[in-house]
């Protein structure tokens, strides 16, 4: 119903922000839950009217969606993630430097680099953490996760 309502608004341009959940479309061995989420996105993409465009937060995501045939180039607008524009004045560190991985850790994102680094660096001045979870299909990452503190929702 939601999509039908949006498609019926022919004179209204609609922009939908796609953030985070798109990895379900690109997974090689998704779980049943992830397949259902991917199906929802495929349905949305296939049935979106001409007045609907999608906003993604990197050129890489846009090109992946176009190359995989999920959307046409003219259906997607790509901008740089707003966090990339954040700047901060140099300050002296008080306490440890914390290096974190945000989101789902998997090989496609090269998460093992942070995991390996956490094992090689032993200092009270540097801490490593994973804020999110390890992809359930990435058993080798779970074994490598020795030096990271983990925070999940």
GROMACS .gro file of C-alpha atoms in nm:
model
  153
    1UNK     CA    1   0.000   0.000   0.000
    2UNK     CA    2   0.278   0.237   0.090
    3UNK     CA    3   0.448   0.194  -0.247
    4UNK     CA    4   0.117   0.228  -0.434
    5UNK     CA    5   0.047   0.554  -0.250
    6UNK     CA    6   0.391   0.688  -0.337
    7UNK     CA    7   0.357   0.582  -0.702
    8UNK     CA    8   0.019   0.758  -0.725
    9UNK     CA    9   0.179   1.091  -0.633
   10UNK     CA   10   0.296   1.148  -0.991
   11UNK     CA   11   0.359   1.522  -0.952
   12UNK     CA   12   0.556   1.476  -0.631
   13UNK     CA   13   0.924   1.381  -0.644
   14UNK     CA   14   1.006   1.124  -0.376
   15UNK     CA   15   1.358   1.053  -0.254
   16UNK     CA   16   1.418   0.744  -0.039
   17UNK     CA   17   1.741   0.720   0.160
   18UNK     CA   18   1.896   0.373   0.149
   19UNK     CA   19   2.136   0.320   0.437
   20UNK     CA   20   2.282   0.007   0.591
   21UNK     CA   21   2.043  -0.266   0.490
   22UNK     CA   22   2.165  -0.297   0.132
   23UNK     CA   23   2.427  -0.558   0.216
   24UNK     CA   24   2.147  -0.818   0.222
   25UNK     CA   25   2.125  -0.778  -0.156
   26UNK     CA   26   2.494  -0.856  -0.206
   27UNK     CA   27   2.546  -1.147   0.036
   28UNK     CA   28   2.651  -1.480  -0.111
   29UNK     CA   29   2.491  -1.701   0.156
   30UNK     CA   30   2.215  -1.501   0.327
   31UNK     CA   31   2.003  -1.639   0.610
   32UNK     CA   32   1.627  -1.676   0.562
   33UNK     CA   33   1.570  -1.347   0.743
   34UNK     CA   34   1.818  -1.171   0.516
   35UNK     CA   35   1.658  -1.325   0.206
   36UNK     CA   36   1.322  -1.181   0.315
   37UNK     CA   37   1.475  -0.836   0.363
   38UNK     CA   38   1.648  -0.860   0.024
   39UNK     CA   39   1.317  -0.962  -0.135
   40UNK     CA   40   1.154  -0.647   0.008
   41UNK     CA   41   1.422  -0.424  -0.145
   42UNK     CA   42   1.404  -0.601  -0.482
   43UNK     CA   43   1.026  -0.555  -0.482
   44UNK     CA   44   1.064  -0.187  -0.392
   45UNK     CA   45   1.320  -0.131  -0.668
   46UNK     CA   46   1.121  -0.318  -0.931
   47UNK     CA   47   0.792  -0.144  -0.855
   48UNK     CA   48   0.910   0.210  -0.784
   49UNK     CA   49   0.739   0.470  -1.001
   50UNK     CA   50   0.919   0.724  -1.217
   51UNK     CA   51   0.868   0.987  -0.948
   52UNK     CA   52   1.077   0.785  -0.698
   53UNK     CA   53   1.454   0.807  -0.670
   54UNK     CA   54   1.691   0.651  -0.419
   55UNK     CA   55   1.968   0.828  -0.228
   56UNK     CA   56   2.281   0.633  -0.132
   57UNK     CA   57   2.582   0.752   0.066
   58UNK     CA   58   2.866   0.655  -0.168
   59UNK     CA   59   2.945   0.611  -0.535
   60UNK     CA   60   3.052   0.253  -0.458
   61UNK     CA   61   2.701   0.162  -0.339
   62UNK     CA   62   2.546   0.327  -0.642
   63UNK     CA   63   2.771   0.145  -0.887
   64UNK     CA   64   2.711  -0.188  -0.710
   65UNK     CA   65   2.334  -0.151  -0.733
   66UNK     CA   66   2.354  -0.054  -1.100
   67UNK     CA   67   2.606  -0.328  -1.195
   68UNK     CA   68   2.398  -0.596  -1.021
   69UNK     CA   69   2.090  -0.475  -1.212
   70UNK     CA   70   1.883  -0.373  -0.910
   71UNK     CA   71   1.837  -0.014  -1.027
   72UNK     CA   72   1.909   0.204  -1.328
   73UNK     CA   73   2.165   0.482  -1.302
   74UNK     CA   74   1.900   0.754  -1.332
   75UNK     CA   75   1.707   0.609  -1.035
   76UNK     CA   76   1.995   0.666  -0.791
   77UNK     CA   77   2.152   0.979  -0.648
   78UNK     CA   78   2.486   0.937  -0.474
   79UNK     CA   79   2.635   1.173  -0.217
   80UNK     CA   80   2.936   1.140   0.011
   81UNK     CA   81   2.848   1.021   0.359
   82UNK     CA   82   2.806   1.330   0.582
   83UNK     CA   83   3.057   1.195   0.835
   84UNK     CA   84   3.330   1.237   0.570
   85UNK     CA   85   3.295   1.616   0.599
   86UNK     CA   86   3.336   1.622   0.975
   87UNK     CA   87   3.651   1.794   1.088
   88UNK     CA   88   3.799   1.842   1.431
   89UNK     CA   89   4.085   2.044   1.569
   90UNK     CA   90   4.387   1.848   1.684
   91UNK     CA   91   4.378   1.792   2.056
   92UNK     CA   92   4.591   1.604   2.300
   93UNK     CA   93   4.442   1.265   2.375
   94UNK     CA   94   4.316   1.204   2.725
   95UNK     CA   95   4.282   0.834   2.777
   96UNK     CA   96   4.325   0.556   2.522
   97UNK     CA   97   4.282   0.583   2.146
   98UNK     CA   98   3.980   0.368   2.054
   99UNK     CA   99   3.964   0.217   1.705
  100UNK     CA  100   3.620   0.082   1.622
  101UNK     CA  101   3.441  -0.107   1.348
  102UNK     CA  102   3.080   0.009   1.313
  103UNK     CA  103   2.815  -0.224   1.173
  104UNK     CA  104   2.827  -0.584   1.059
  105UNK     CA  105   3.182  -0.720   1.038
  106UNK     CA  106   3.252  -0.932   0.730
  107UNK     CA  107   3.524  -1.008   0.476
  108UNK     CA  108   3.366  -0.787   0.209
  109UNK     CA  109   3.441  -0.489   0.437
  110UNK     CA  110   3.792  -0.619   0.520
  111UNK     CA  111   3.699  -0.638   0.889
  112UNK     CA  112   3.975  -0.889   0.954
  113UNK     CA  113   4.231  -0.606   0.924
  114UNK     CA  114   4.107  -0.449   1.248
  115UNK     CA  115   4.084  -0.791   1.412
  116UNK     CA  116   4.444  -0.872   1.319
  117UNK     CA  117   4.565  -0.531   1.429
  118UNK     CA  118   4.397  -0.576   1.767
  119UNK     CA  119   4.606  -0.890   1.823
  120UNK     CA  120   4.933  -0.729   1.713
  121UNK     CA  121   4.907  -0.406   1.913
  122UNK     CA  122   4.931  -0.447   2.287
  123UNK     CA  123   4.915  -0.113   2.461
  124UNK     CA  124   4.700   0.044   2.727
  125UNK     CA  125   4.690   0.354   2.505
  126UNK     CA  126   4.507   0.178   2.219
  127UNK     CA  127   4.177  -0.010   2.246
  128UNK     CA  128   3.982  -0.190   1.973
  129UNK     CA  129   3.609  -0.251   1.960
  130UNK     CA  130   3.338  -0.385   1.733
  131UNK     CA  131   3.011  -0.192   1.756
  132UNK     CA  132   2.771  -0.426   1.584
  133UNK     CA  133   2.797  -0.794   1.518
  134UNK     CA  134   3.002  -1.043   1.321
  135UNK     CA  135   2.827  -1.174   1.012
  136UNK     CA  136   2.689  -1.516   1.101
  137UNK     CA  137   2.840  -1.663   0.783
  138UNK     CA  138   3.192  -1.543   0.871
  139UNK     CA  139   3.301  -1.813   1.117
  140UNK     CA  140   3.672  -1.736   1.062
  141UNK     CA  141   3.617  -1.379   1.186
  142UNK     CA  142   3.459  -1.509   1.505
  143UNK     CA  143   3.774  -1.713   1.567
  144UNK     CA  144   3.996  -1.410   1.497
  145UNK     CA  145   3.800  -1.185   1.733
  146UNK     CA  146   4.029  -1.215   2.034
  147UNK     CA  147   4.140  -0.858   2.104
  148UNK     CA  148   3.816  -0.673   2.031
  149UNK     CA  149   3.554  -0.567   2.280
  150UNK     CA  150   3.210  -0.617   2.131
  151UNK     CA  151   2.903  -0.395   2.168
  152UNK     CA  152   2.575  -0.493   2.003
  153UNK     CA  153   2.226  -0.347   2.011
   0.00000   0.00000   0.00000
